[in-house]
PDB file of C-alpha atoms in Angstrom:
ATOM      1  CA  MET A 989     -26.945   7.109  -0.480  1.00  0.00           C
ATOM      2  CA  PRO A 990     -24.259   4.689  -0.813  1.00  0.00           C
ATOM      3  CA  ASP A 991     -21.316   5.523  -3.477  1.00  0.00           C
ATOM      4  CA  TYR A 992     -19.701   2.714  -5.577  1.00  0.00           C
ATOM      5  CA  TYR A 993     -15.925   2.564  -6.097  1.00  0.00           C
ATOM      6  CA  THR A 994     -12.937   0.256  -6.922  1.00  0.00           C
ATOM      7  CA  ALA A 995      -9.673  -0.359  -5.621  1.00  0.00           C
ATOM      8  CA  TYR A 996      -7.556  -3.665  -5.282  1.00  0.00           C
ATOM      9  CA  GLY A 997      -9.633  -4.908  -7.863  1.00  0.00           C
ATOM     10  CA  LEU A 998     -12.734  -5.111  -5.680  1.00  0.00           C
ATOM     11  CA  THR A 999     -16.135  -3.152  -6.329  1.00  0.00           C
ATOM     12  CA  ILE A1000     -16.825  -1.140  -3.054  1.00  0.00           C
ATOM     13  CA  ASP A1001     -20.461   0.193  -2.123  1.00  0.00           C
ATOM     14  CA  SER A1002     -19.514   3.017   0.695  1.00  0.00           C
ATOM     15  CA  GLN A1003     -21.662   5.661   2.772  1.00  0.00           C
ATOM     16  CA  VAL A1004     -18.157   7.106   3.538  1.00  0.00           C
ATOM     17  CA  ASP A1005     -17.431   9.800   0.725  1.00  0.00           C
ATOM     18  CA  CYS A1006     -13.922   8.306  -0.626  1.00  0.00           C
ATOM     19  CA  PRO A1007     -12.330  10.859  -2.839  1.00  0.00           C
ATOM     20  CA  GLN A1008      -9.223   9.173  -3.226  1.00  0.00           C
ATOM     21  CA  LEU A1009     -10.743   6.177  -4.961  1.00  0.00           C
ATOM     22  CA  THR A1010     -11.999   5.621  -8.619  1.00  0.00           C
ATOM     23  CA  ARG A1011     -15.821   6.187  -8.366  1.00  0.00           C
ATOM     24  CA  LEU A1012     -17.861   3.623 -10.143  1.00  0.00           C
ATOM     25  CA  VAL A1013     -21.262   4.186 -11.848  1.00  0.00           C
ATOM     26  CA  PRO A1014     -23.567   0.939 -10.853  1.00  0.00           C
ATOM     27  CA  GLN A1015     -25.364  -0.765 -13.897  1.00  0.00           C
ATOM     28  CA  PRO A1016     -28.587  -2.904 -13.789  1.00  0.00           C
ATOM     29  CA  GLY A1017     -27.744  -6.366 -13.013  1.00  0.00           C
ATOM     30  CA  ASN A1018     -24.276  -5.754 -11.744  1.00  0.00           C
ATOM     31  CA  SER A1019     -23.299  -8.099  -9.208  1.00  0.00           C
ATOM     32  CA  PRO A1020     -23.416  -7.061  -5.242  1.00  0.00           C
ATOM     33  CA  ALA A1021     -20.394  -5.125  -4.130  1.00  0.00           C
ATOM     34  CA  ASP A1022     -17.193  -7.255  -2.857  1.00  0.00           C
ATOM     35  CA  VAL A1023     -16.923  -4.932   0.191  1.00  0.00           C
ATOM     36  CA  ILE A1024     -19.426  -2.594   1.912  1.00  0.00           C
ATOM     37  CA  ILE A1025     -18.465   0.124   4.050  1.00  0.00           C
ATOM     38  CA  ARG A1026     -21.183   1.561   6.092  1.00  0.00           C
ATOM     39  CA  TYR A1027     -21.609   3.548   9.301  1.00  0.00           C
ATOM     40  CA  GLY A1028     -22.927   1.797  12.180  1.00  0.00           C
ATOM     41  CA  GLU A1029     -21.900   0.525  15.925  1.00  0.00           C
ATOM     42  CA  THR A1030     -19.045  -1.502  16.702  1.00  0.00           C
ATOM     43  CA  PRO A1031     -18.152  -3.435  19.753  1.00  0.00           C
ATOM     44  CA  GLN A1032     -15.839  -2.215  22.367  1.00  0.00           C
ATOM     45  CA  ALA A1033     -13.694  -5.502  22.153  1.00  0.00           C
ATOM     46  CA  LEU A1034     -14.343  -8.642  20.415  1.00  0.00           C
ATOM     47  CA  LYS A1035     -15.241 -11.991  22.554  1.00  0.00           C
ATOM     48  CA  ASN A1036     -12.543 -13.968  21.301  1.00  0.00           C
ATOM     49  CA  PRO A1037      -9.344 -12.417  19.773  1.00  0.00           C
ATOM     50  CA  LEU A1038      -6.441 -14.646  18.772  1.00  0.00           C
ATOM     51  CA  ALA A1039      -4.336 -11.573  18.659  1.00  0.00           C
ATOM     52  CA  GLN A1040      -4.272  -7.863  20.000  1.00  0.00           C
ATOM     53  CA  GLY A1041      -2.654  -4.848  20.704  1.00  0.00           C
ATOM     54  CA  ALA A1042      -2.788  -1.448  22.082  1.00  0.00           C
ATOM     55  CA  PHE A1043      -5.240  -0.453  19.297  1.00  0.00           C
ATOM     56  CA  PHE A1044      -6.714  -3.572  17.544  1.00  0.00           C
ATOM     57  CA  GLN A1045      -8.168  -7.126  17.829  1.00  0.00           C
ATOM     58  CA  ALA A1046      -8.403  -9.787  15.836  1.00  0.00           C
ATOM     59  CA  ASN A1047      -9.909 -13.323  15.054  1.00  0.00           C
ATOM     60  CA  PRO A1048     -10.557 -15.413  12.038  1.00  0.00           C
ATOM     61  CA  THR A1049     -13.485 -13.616  10.898  1.00  0.00           C
ATOM     62  CA  GLN A1050     -13.180 -10.271  12.646  1.00  0.00           C
ATOM     63  CA  PHE A1051     -10.776  -7.432  13.037  1.00  0.00           C
ATOM     64  CA  LEU A1052     -11.500  -4.245  15.222  1.00  0.00           C
ATOM     65  CA  LEU A1053      -9.492  -1.322  15.177  1.00  0.00           C
ATOM     66  CA  ARG A1054     -10.071   1.611  17.915  1.00  0.00           C
ATOM     67  CA  ILE A1055      -8.377   5.081  17.515  1.00  0.00           C
ATOM     68  CA  LYS A1056      -8.619   7.723  20.091  1.00  0.00           C
ATOM     69  CA  ALA A1057     -10.199  10.822  18.325  1.00  0.00           C
ATOM     70  CA  ILE A1058     -10.874   9.011  15.091  1.00  0.00           C
ATOM     71  CA  GLY A1059     -13.029   6.263  15.945  1.00  0.00           C
ATOM     72  CA  SER A1060     -13.746   2.476  15.849  1.00  0.00           C
ATOM     73  CA  PHE A1061     -13.724   0.104  12.464  1.00  0.00           C
ATOM     74  CA  LEU A1062     -15.017  -3.385  12.267  1.00  0.00           C
ATOM     75  CA  VAL A1063     -14.022  -5.679   9.664  1.00  0.00           C
ATOM     76  CA  LEU A1064     -16.277  -8.593   9.030  1.00  0.00           C
ATOM     77  CA  GLU A1065     -14.673 -11.544   6.730  1.00  0.00           C
ATOM     78  CA  GLY A1066     -13.054  -8.949   4.367  1.00  0.00           C
ATOM     79  CA  ARG A1067     -16.513  -8.363   3.147  1.00  0.00           C
ATOM     80  CA  GLU A1068     -18.112  -5.464   5.225  1.00  0.00           C
ATOM     81  CA  ILE A1069     -16.260  -2.357   7.288  1.00  0.00           C
ATOM     82  CA  ILE A1070     -18.398  -0.659  10.088  1.00  0.00           C
ATOM     83  CA  ILE A1071     -17.410   2.295  11.196  1.00  0.00           C
ATOM     84  CA  GLU A1072     -18.093   4.370  14.273  1.00  0.00           C
ATOM     85  CA  PRO A1073     -16.687   7.552  13.828  1.00  0.00           C
ATOM     86  CA  ALA A1074     -15.738   9.808  17.064  1.00  0.00           C
ATOM     87  CA  PRO A1075     -17.639  12.823  17.575  1.00  0.00           C
ATOM     88  CA  GLN A1076     -14.433  15.186  16.262  1.00  0.00           C
ATOM     89  CA  ALA A1077     -13.349  13.224  13.161  1.00  0.00           C
ATOM     90  CA  ASN A1078     -13.961  14.505  10.058  1.00  0.00           C
ATOM     91  CA  ASN A1079     -13.713  12.453   6.784  1.00  0.00           C
ATOM     92  CA  ASP A1080     -10.031  12.823   6.120  1.00  0.00           C
ATOM     93  CA  ASP A1081      -9.252  11.447   9.554  1.00  0.00           C
ATOM     94  CA  VAL A1082     -11.746   8.341   8.817  1.00  0.00           C
ATOM     95  CA  THR A1083     -10.420   7.637   5.266  1.00  0.00           C
ATOM     96  CA  LEU A1084      -6.901   7.675   6.248  1.00  0.00           C
ATOM     97  CA  PHE A1085      -6.996   5.007   8.585  1.00  0.00           C
ATOM     98  CA  LEU A1086      -9.853   3.205   6.413  1.00  0.00           C
ATOM     99  CA  PHE A1087      -7.259   3.164   3.600  1.00  0.00           C
ATOM    100  CA  GLY A1088      -4.420   2.149   5.758  1.00  0.00           C
ATOM    101  CA  SER A1089      -4.918  -0.268   8.690  1.00  0.00           C
ATOM    102  CA  VAL A1090      -8.395  -1.035   7.872  1.00  0.00           C
ATOM    103  CA  PHE A1091      -8.172  -1.788   4.669  1.00  0.00           C
ATOM    104  CA  GLY A1092      -4.892  -3.672   5.016  1.00  0.00           C
ATOM    105  CA  ALA A1093      -6.895  -6.150   7.428  1.00  0.00           C
ATOM    106  CA  VAL A1094      -9.287  -6.522   4.639  1.00  0.00           C
ATOM    107  CA  LEU A1095      -6.695  -7.462   2.355  1.00  0.00           C
ATOM    108  CA  HIS A1096      -5.326 -10.075   4.600  1.00  0.00           C
ATOM    109  CA  GLN A1097      -8.598 -11.475   5.192  1.00  0.00           C
ATOM    110  CA  ARG A1098      -9.467 -11.886   1.526  1.00  0.00           C
ATOM    111  CA  GLY A1099      -6.090 -13.957   0.899  1.00  0.00           C
ATOM    112  CA  TYR A1100      -3.690 -11.285  -0.688  1.00  0.00           C
ATOM    113  CA  LEU A1101      -0.132 -10.534   0.200  1.00  0.00           C
ATOM    114  CA  VAL A1102       0.036  -7.224   1.467  1.00  0.00           C
ATOM    115  CA  LEU A1103       3.220  -5.129   1.506  1.00  0.00           C
ATOM    116  CA  HIS A1104       4.638  -1.802   2.913  1.00  0.00           C
ATOM    117  CA  ALA A1105       5.558  -0.792  -0.606  1.00  0.00           C
ATOM    118  CA  SER A1106       5.015   1.343  -3.337  1.00  0.00           C
ATOM    119  CA  ALA A1107       4.772  -0.018  -7.128  1.00  0.00           C
ATOM    120  CA  ILE A1108       4.733   1.525 -10.546  1.00  0.00           C
ATOM    121  CA  ALA A1109       4.093   0.046 -14.048  1.00  0.00           C
ATOM    122  CA  THR A1110       6.918  -0.352 -16.791  1.00  0.00           C
ATOM    123  CA  PRO A1111       6.829  -2.222 -20.094  1.00  0.00           C
ATOM    124  CA  ARG A1112       8.750  -5.343 -18.321  1.00  0.00           C
ATOM    125  CA  GLY A1113       6.426  -5.764 -15.334  1.00  0.00           C
ATOM    126  CA  SER A1114       5.523  -3.946 -12.008  1.00  0.00           C
ATOM    127  CA  VAL A1115       8.696  -2.721  -9.821  1.00  0.00           C
ATOM    128  CA  LEU A1116       8.132  -2.218  -6.329  1.00  0.00           C
ATOM    129  CA  PHE A1117       9.803   0.026  -3.497  1.00  0.00           C
ATOM    130  CA  MET A1118      10.193  -1.457  -0.093  1.00  0.00           C
ATOM    131  CA  GLY A1119      11.739   0.054   2.894  1.00  0.00           C
ATOM    132  CA  ASN A1120      11.362   1.688   6.370  1.00  0.00           C
ATOM    133  CA  SER A1121       9.078   4.971   6.772  1.00  0.00           C
ATOM    134  CA  GLY A1122      10.899   7.764   5.612  1.00  0.00           C
ATOM    135  CA  HIS A1123      13.262   5.600   3.430  1.00  0.00           C
ATOM    136  CA  GLY A1124      11.713   7.420   0.085  1.00  0.00           C
ATOM    137  CA  LYS A1125       8.948   4.828  -1.225  1.00  0.00           C
ATOM    138  CA  SER A1126       6.407   7.066  -2.157  1.00  0.00           C
ATOM    139  CA  THR A1127       8.978   9.776  -3.529  1.00  0.00           C
ATOM    140  CA  THR A1128      10.882   7.174  -5.668  1.00  0.00           C
ATOM    141  CA  ALA A1129       7.630   6.202  -7.020  1.00  0.00           C
ATOM    142  CA  ALA A1130       6.506   9.691  -7.770  1.00  0.00           C
ATOM    143  CA  ALA A1131       9.878  10.545  -9.445  1.00  0.00           C
ATOM    144  CA  PHE A1132       9.256   7.561 -12.084  1.00  0.00           C
ATOM    145  CA  ILE A1133       5.717   9.118 -12.944  1.00  0.00           C
ATOM    146  CA  GLN A1134       7.401  12.269 -13.500  1.00  0.00           C
ATOM    147  CA  ARG A1135       9.497  10.088 -15.971  1.00  0.00           C
ATOM    148  CA  GLY A1136       6.310   8.863 -18.017  1.00  0.00           C
ATOM    149  CA  TYR A1137       5.802   5.857 -15.715  1.00  0.00           C
ATOM    150  CA  ARG A1138       2.350   4.955 -14.189  1.00  0.00           C
ATOM    151  CA  ILE A1139       1.528   4.213 -10.455  1.00  0.00           C
ATOM    152  CA  LEU A1140       0.002   0.952  -9.488  1.00  0.00           C
ATOM    153  CA  ALA A1141      -0.019   1.224  -5.821  1.00  0.00           C
ATOM    154  CA  ASP A1142       1.615   3.343  -3.051  1.00  0.00           C
ATOM    155  CA  ASP A1143       2.039   2.203   0.539  1.00  0.00           C
ATOM    156  CA  VAL A1144      -0.504  -0.721   0.930  1.00  0.00           C
ATOM    157  CA  CYS A1145       0.609  -2.815  -1.785  1.00  0.00           C
ATOM    158  CA  ALA A1146      -1.162  -5.991  -2.480  1.00  0.00           C
ATOM    159  CA  MET A1147      -0.826  -9.113  -4.841  1.00  0.00           C
ATOM    160  CA  ARG A1148      -2.092 -12.255  -5.636  1.00  0.00           C
ATOM    161  CA  ILE A1149      -1.409 -15.287  -7.927  1.00  0.00           C
ATOM    162  CA  ASP A1150      -3.147 -15.156 -11.104  1.00  0.00           C
ATOM    163  CA  PRO A1151      -4.573 -18.341 -12.999  1.00  0.00           C
ATOM    164  CA  SER A1152      -0.915 -19.216 -14.397  1.00  0.00           C
ATOM    165  CA  GLY A1153       0.885 -19.300 -11.006  1.00  0.00           C
ATOM    166  CA  CYS A1154       2.165 -15.694 -11.917  1.00  0.00           C
ATOM    167  CA  PRO A1155       2.477 -13.188  -8.821  1.00  0.00           C
ATOM    168  CA  VAL A1156       0.832  -9.769  -9.758  1.00  0.00           C
ATOM    169  CA  ILE A1157       0.221  -6.701  -8.286  1.00  0.00           C
ATOM    170  CA  ILE A1158      -3.276  -5.544  -7.723  1.00  0.00           C
ATOM    171  CA  PRO A1159      -4.001  -1.590  -8.720  1.00  0.00           C
ATOM    172  CA  ALA A1160      -4.845   0.314  -5.673  1.00  0.00           C
ATOM    173  CA  PHE A1161      -6.357   3.574  -6.170  1.00  0.00           C
ATOM    174  CA  PRO A1162      -4.838   6.726  -8.065  1.00  0.00           C
ATOM    175  CA  GLN A1163      -3.035   8.906  -5.508  1.00  0.00           C
ATOM    176  CA  LEU A1164       0.204   9.052  -3.494  1.00  0.00           C
ATOM    177  CA  LYS A1165       1.046  10.361  -0.218  1.00  0.00           C
ATOM    178  CA  ILE A1166       4.106  12.368   0.092  1.00  0.00           C
ATOM    179  CA  TRP A1167       5.613  14.608   2.769  1.00  0.00           C
ATOM    180  CA  ALA A1168       6.557  18.280   2.588  1.00  0.00           C
ATOM    181  CA  ASP A1169       9.985  17.727   1.769  1.00  0.00           C
ATOM    182  CA  ALA A1170       9.563  15.167  -0.679  1.00  0.00           C
ATOM    183  CA  ALA A1171       7.183  17.580  -2.649  1.00  0.00           C
ATOM    184  CA  GLU A1172      10.090  19.816  -2.825  1.00  0.00           C
ATOM    185  CA  LYS A1173      12.396  17.503  -4.291  1.00  0.00           C
ATOM    186  CA  LEU A1174       9.722  16.836  -6.598  1.00  0.00           C
ATOM    187  CA  ASN A1175       9.089  20.412  -7.611  1.00  0.00           C
ATOM    188  CA  ALA A1176       5.211  19.944  -6.813  1.00  0.00           C
ATOM    189  CA  ASP A1177       3.445  22.737  -5.190  1.00  0.00           C
ATOM    190  CA  ILE A1178       1.956  22.033  -2.060  1.00  0.00           C
ATOM    191  CA  HIS A1179      -0.434  24.819  -1.679  1.00  0.00           C
ATOM    192  CA  SER A1180      -2.260  23.100  -4.694  1.00  0.00           C
ATOM    193  CA  LEU A1181      -2.620  19.949  -2.673  1.00  0.00           C
ATOM    194  CA  HIS A1182      -5.169  18.475   0.192  1.00  0.00           C
ATOM    195  CA  LYS A1183      -3.523  17.536   3.266  1.00  0.00           C
ATOM    196  CA  VAL A1184      -4.270  14.143   4.341  1.00  0.00           C
ATOM    197  CA  ARG A1185      -4.752  15.143   7.743  1.00  0.00           C
ATOM    198  CA  ALA A1186      -4.924  18.616   9.468  1.00  0.00           C
ATOM    199  CA  GLN A1187      -2.134  17.994  11.696  1.00  0.00           C
ATOM    200  CA  LEU A1188       0.213  16.429   9.355  1.00  0.00           C
ATOM    201  CA  GLU A1189       2.736  17.873   6.696  1.00  0.00           C
ATOM    202  CA  LYS A1190       1.865  15.440   4.239  1.00  0.00           C
ATOM    203  CA  TYR A1191      -0.301  15.573   0.843  1.00  0.00           C
ATOM    204  CA  ALA A1192      -2.412  13.869  -1.179  1.00  0.00           C
ATOM    205  CA  LEU A1193      -0.816  13.970  -4.811  1.00  0.00           C
ATOM    206  CA  PRO A1194      -3.751  12.757  -7.114  1.00  0.00           C
ATOM    207  CA  VAL A1195      -2.243  10.733 -10.142  1.00  0.00           C
ATOM    208  CA  GLN A1196      -5.532   9.874 -12.122  1.00  0.00           C
ATOM    209  CA  GLU A1197      -3.983  10.231 -15.510  1.00  0.00           C
ATOM    210  CA  GLN A1198      -0.924   8.126 -14.399  1.00  0.00           C
ATOM    211  CA  PHE A1199      -2.879   5.549 -12.794  1.00  0.00           C
ATOM    212  CA  SER A1200      -2.417   1.949 -14.533  1.00  0.00           C
ATOM    213  CA  GLN A1201      -5.629  -0.316 -13.781  1.00  0.00           C
ATOM    214  CA  ALA A1202      -4.525  -3.738 -14.945  1.00  0.00           C
ATOM    215  CA  PRO A1203      -2.934  -6.232 -12.630  1.00  0.00           C
ATOM    216  CA  MET A1204       0.758  -6.803 -13.724  1.00  0.00           C
ATOM    217  CA  PRO A1205       3.325  -9.429 -13.160  1.00  0.00           C
ATOM    218  CA  ILE A1206       6.383  -8.428 -10.916  1.00  0.00           C
ATOM    219  CA  HIS A1207       9.560  -7.829 -12.622  1.00  0.00           C
ATOM    220  CA  ALA A1208      11.572  -6.530  -9.552  1.00  0.00           C
ATOM    221  CA  LEU A1209      11.589  -5.559  -5.936  1.00  0.00           C
ATOM    222  CA  TYR A1210      13.989  -2.878  -4.556  1.00  0.00           C
ATOM    223  CA  HIS A1211      14.594  -2.335  -0.974  1.00  0.00           C
ATOM    224  CA  LEU A1212      15.345   1.263  -0.184  1.00  0.00           C
ATOM    225  CA  ASN A1213      17.973   1.948   2.687  1.00  0.00           C
ATOM    226  CA  ILE A1214      20.085   4.990   3.795  1.00  0.00           C
ATOM    227  CA  HIS A1215      23.587   5.651   4.887  1.00  0.00           C
ATOM    228  CA  ASN A1216      25.694   8.439   5.824  1.00  0.00           C
ATOM    229  CA  GLN A1217      28.358   7.671   3.125  1.00  0.00           C
ATOM    230  CA  PRO A1218      28.224  10.011  -0.068  1.00  0.00           C
ATOM    231  CA  ASP A1219      27.740   6.967  -2.802  1.00  0.00           C
ATOM    232  CA  ILE A1220      24.754   4.897  -4.040  1.00  0.00           C
ATOM    233  CA  ARG A1221      25.229   1.296  -3.990  1.00  0.00           C
ATOM    234  CA  LEU A1222      23.134  -1.534  -5.551  1.00  0.00           C
ATOM    235  CA  GLU A1223      23.297  -5.193  -4.637  1.00  0.00           C
ATOM    236  CA  ASN A1224      21.658  -8.216  -5.330  1.00  0.00           C
ATOM    237  CA  VAL A1225      19.549 -10.323  -2.909  1.00  0.00           C
ATOM    238  CA  GLU A1226      20.426 -13.976  -2.654  1.00  0.00           C
ATOM    239  CA  ASP A1227      17.391 -16.417  -2.238  1.00  0.00           C
ATOM    240  CA  ALA A1228      17.869 -16.930   1.313  1.00  0.00           C
ATOM    241  CA  GLU A1229      17.232 -13.372   2.394  1.00  0.00           C
ATOM    242  CA  ARG A1230      14.360 -12.928  -0.004  1.00  0.00           C
ATOM    243  CA  PHE A1231      11.697 -14.334   2.498  1.00  0.00           C
ATOM    244  CA  LYS A1232      12.534 -12.205   5.476  1.00  0.00           C
ATOM    245  CA  MET A1233      12.644  -9.020   3.675  1.00  0.00           C
ATOM    246  CA  LEU A1234       9.379  -9.710   2.202  1.00  0.00           C
ATOM    247  CA  LEU A1235       8.177 -10.570   6.103  1.00  0.00           C
ATOM    248  CA  ASP A1236       9.906  -7.332   7.305  1.00  0.00           C
ATOM    249  CA  ASN A1237       7.863  -5.625   4.826  1.00  0.00           C
ATOM    250  CA  THR A1238       4.655  -7.035   5.068  1.00  0.00           C
ATOM    251  CA  TYR A1239       1.864  -4.478   5.894  1.00  0.00           C
ATOM    252  CA  ARG A1240       0.729  -4.882   9.442  1.00  0.00           C
ATOM    253  CA  ALA A1241       2.202  -8.261   9.839  1.00  0.00           C
ATOM    254  CA  HIS A1242       1.292  -8.313  13.238  1.00  0.00           C
ATOM    255  CA  PHE A1243      -2.397  -8.767  12.277  1.00  0.00           C
ATOM    256  CA  LEU A1244      -1.726 -11.961  10.614  1.00  0.00           C
ATOM    257  CA  ASP A1245      -1.697 -14.522  13.616  1.00  0.00           C
ATOM    258  CA  GLY A1246      -4.913 -13.310  15.034  1.00  0.00           C
ATOM    259  CA  LEU A1247      -6.746 -13.708  11.288  1.00  0.00           C
ATOM    260  CA  LYS A1248      -5.102 -16.929  10.915  1.00  0.00           C
ATOM    261  CA  MET A1249      -3.520 -16.002   7.838  1.00  0.00           C
ATOM    262  CA  ARG A1250       0.240 -16.698   8.493  1.00  0.00           C
ATOM    263  CA  GLY A1251      -0.050 -19.957   6.453  1.00  0.00           C
ATOM    264  CA  GLU A1252      -1.352 -18.131   3.488  1.00  0.00           C
ATOM    265  CA  HIS A1253       1.213 -15.531   3.668  1.00  0.00           C
ATOM    266  CA  PHE A1254       4.078 -18.016   3.852  1.00  0.00           C
ATOM    267  CA  ARG A1255       2.747 -19.257   0.712  1.00  0.00           C
ATOM    268  CA  LEU A1256       2.351 -16.269  -1.307  1.00  0.00           C
ATOM    269  CA  ALA A1257       5.544 -14.689   0.247  1.00  0.00           C
ATOM    270  CA  MET A1258       7.483 -18.243  -1.077  1.00  0.00           C
ATOM    271  CA  ALA A1259       6.040 -17.643  -4.543  1.00  0.00           C
ATOM    272  CA  VAL A1260       7.055 -13.926  -4.800  1.00  0.00           C
ATOM    273  CA  THR A1261      10.678 -14.970  -3.728  1.00  0.00           C
ATOM    274  CA  LYS A1262      10.731 -16.981  -7.284  1.00  0.00           C
ATOM    275  CA  ALA A1263       9.226 -13.974  -9.251  1.00  0.00           C
ATOM    276  CA  GLY A1264      11.654 -11.326  -9.973  1.00  0.00           C
ATOM    277  CA  LEU A1265      14.696  -9.573  -9.395  1.00  0.00           C
ATOM    278  CA  PHE A1266      15.511  -8.720  -5.557  1.00  0.00           C
ATOM    279  CA  ARG A1267      17.702  -5.224  -5.086  1.00  0.00           C
ATOM    280  CA  ARG A1268      18.920  -3.922  -1.811  1.00  0.00           C
ATOM    281  CA  VAL A1269      19.370   0.036  -2.787  1.00  0.00           C
ATOM    282  CA  THR A1270      21.557   2.130  -0.281  1.00  0.00           C
ATOM    283  CA  ARG A1271      21.687   6.062  -0.933  1.00  0.00           C
ATOM    284  CA  PRO A1272      22.855   8.973   1.394  1.00  0.00           C
ATOM    285  CA  LEU A1273      20.833  10.481   4.010  1.00  0.00           C
ATOM    286  CA  TYR A1274      21.477  13.951   2.758  1.00  0.00           C
ATOM    287  CA  PRO A1275      22.017  14.972  -0.133  1.00  0.00           C
ATOM    288  CA  PHE A1276      18.840  12.635  -1.321  1.00  0.00           C
ATOM    289  CA  LEU A1277      20.088  12.451  -4.560  1.00  0.00           C
ATOM    290  CA  LEU A1278      16.903  11.554  -6.094  1.00  0.00           C
ATOM    291  CA  HIS A1279      17.542  11.835  -9.558  1.00  0.00           C
ATOM    292  CA  GLU A1280      20.952   9.553  -9.303  1.00  0.00           C
ATOM    293  CA  LEU A1281      18.904   7.091  -7.497  1.00  0.00           C
ATOM    294  CA  VAL A1282      16.017   6.692 -10.183  1.00  0.00           C
ATOM    295  CA  ASP A1283      18.601   6.766 -12.961  1.00  0.00           C
ATOM    296  CA  LEU A1284      20.440   3.557 -11.423  1.00  0.00           C
ATOM    297  CA  ILE A1285      17.065   2.078 -10.738  1.00  0.00           C
ATOM    298  CA  GLU A1286      15.621   2.556 -13.873  1.00  0.00           C
ATOM    299  CA  THR A1287      18.706   1.290 -15.708  1.00  0.00           C
ATOM    300  CA  ASP A1288      18.843  -1.834 -13.571  1.00  0.00           C
ATOM    301  CA  PHE A1289      15.484  -3.167 -14.259  1.00  0.00           C
ATOM    302  CA  SER A1290      15.174  -1.924 -18.050  1.00  0.00           C
ATOM    303  CA  SER A1291      18.346  -4.057 -18.631  1.00  0.00           C
ATOM    304  CA  LYS A1292      16.723  -7.100 -17.435  1.00  0.00           C
ATOM    305  CA  PRO A1293      14.556  -9.657 -19.445  1.00  0.00           C
ATOM    306  CA  LEU A1294      10.839  -9.131 -19.304  1.00  0.00           C
ATOM    307  CA  ALA A1295       8.913 -10.333 -16.238  1.00  0.00           C
ATOM    308  CA  GLY A1296       7.633 -14.098 -16.519  1.00  0.00           C
ATOM    309  CA  LYS A1297      10.635 -14.708 -19.281  1.00  0.00           C
TER     310      LYS A1297
END
């Protein structure tokens, strides 16, 4: 029997157990699900891919991801996901890729701007943390949660333009993924957490009580960097650099050409460049100075006008 969930503002009808998502109780007369996830056979290859890489193929209506020892995932028009798991794959393996690259393709197909970022909800609007893997996006977001803020998204951050023309972050689901060393900085007991995959020292941190379920206008975007100096630096990002920053931090940007979504991506990214504060933050590689980093960012975004004002 399928279960019903919600993520990214979508209703999901899934044969796959998705413990990281918010579960829904279907009501009589409800509209059909936005996305259906089911098990089934997938093709070895797409017939006419416009783009392909070592693990994926894409055309305007289809996306195929094949990961050895995990399985194959076929996405159809952003509405259906067919999964053919490898014999040795378990549910953790499947859902790690399902709510990473696969759902990234779904969101691209549905016309979202998808960033490799974490986002929190603040009284002034949403605040995003972008940057390369290992630069502290999830760790920074988790530190803000410890200060009473709420999470909107982690790692795969989706936004759309609302009816008033304002770019808004669409809430994802109530979970952060943190590495063991980040858990130590946050004083989180990893023994009470579930590994996202058996082979990784990365843990699922449930944040149901700290999850914000309402779409929120963008207030500020911070690009996290590291250097070998002892100080933390905060710099404004000028208009000319903003689009490139969004492009560099687009989630799985190499999918866009095959999906024929490059034009829509350009339109959405240009709207976001005008939406809020853009900052570059550079911290020491060691020590991390997490609390000092959060102090600086919090002071910065709190001192600026409300989003959209």
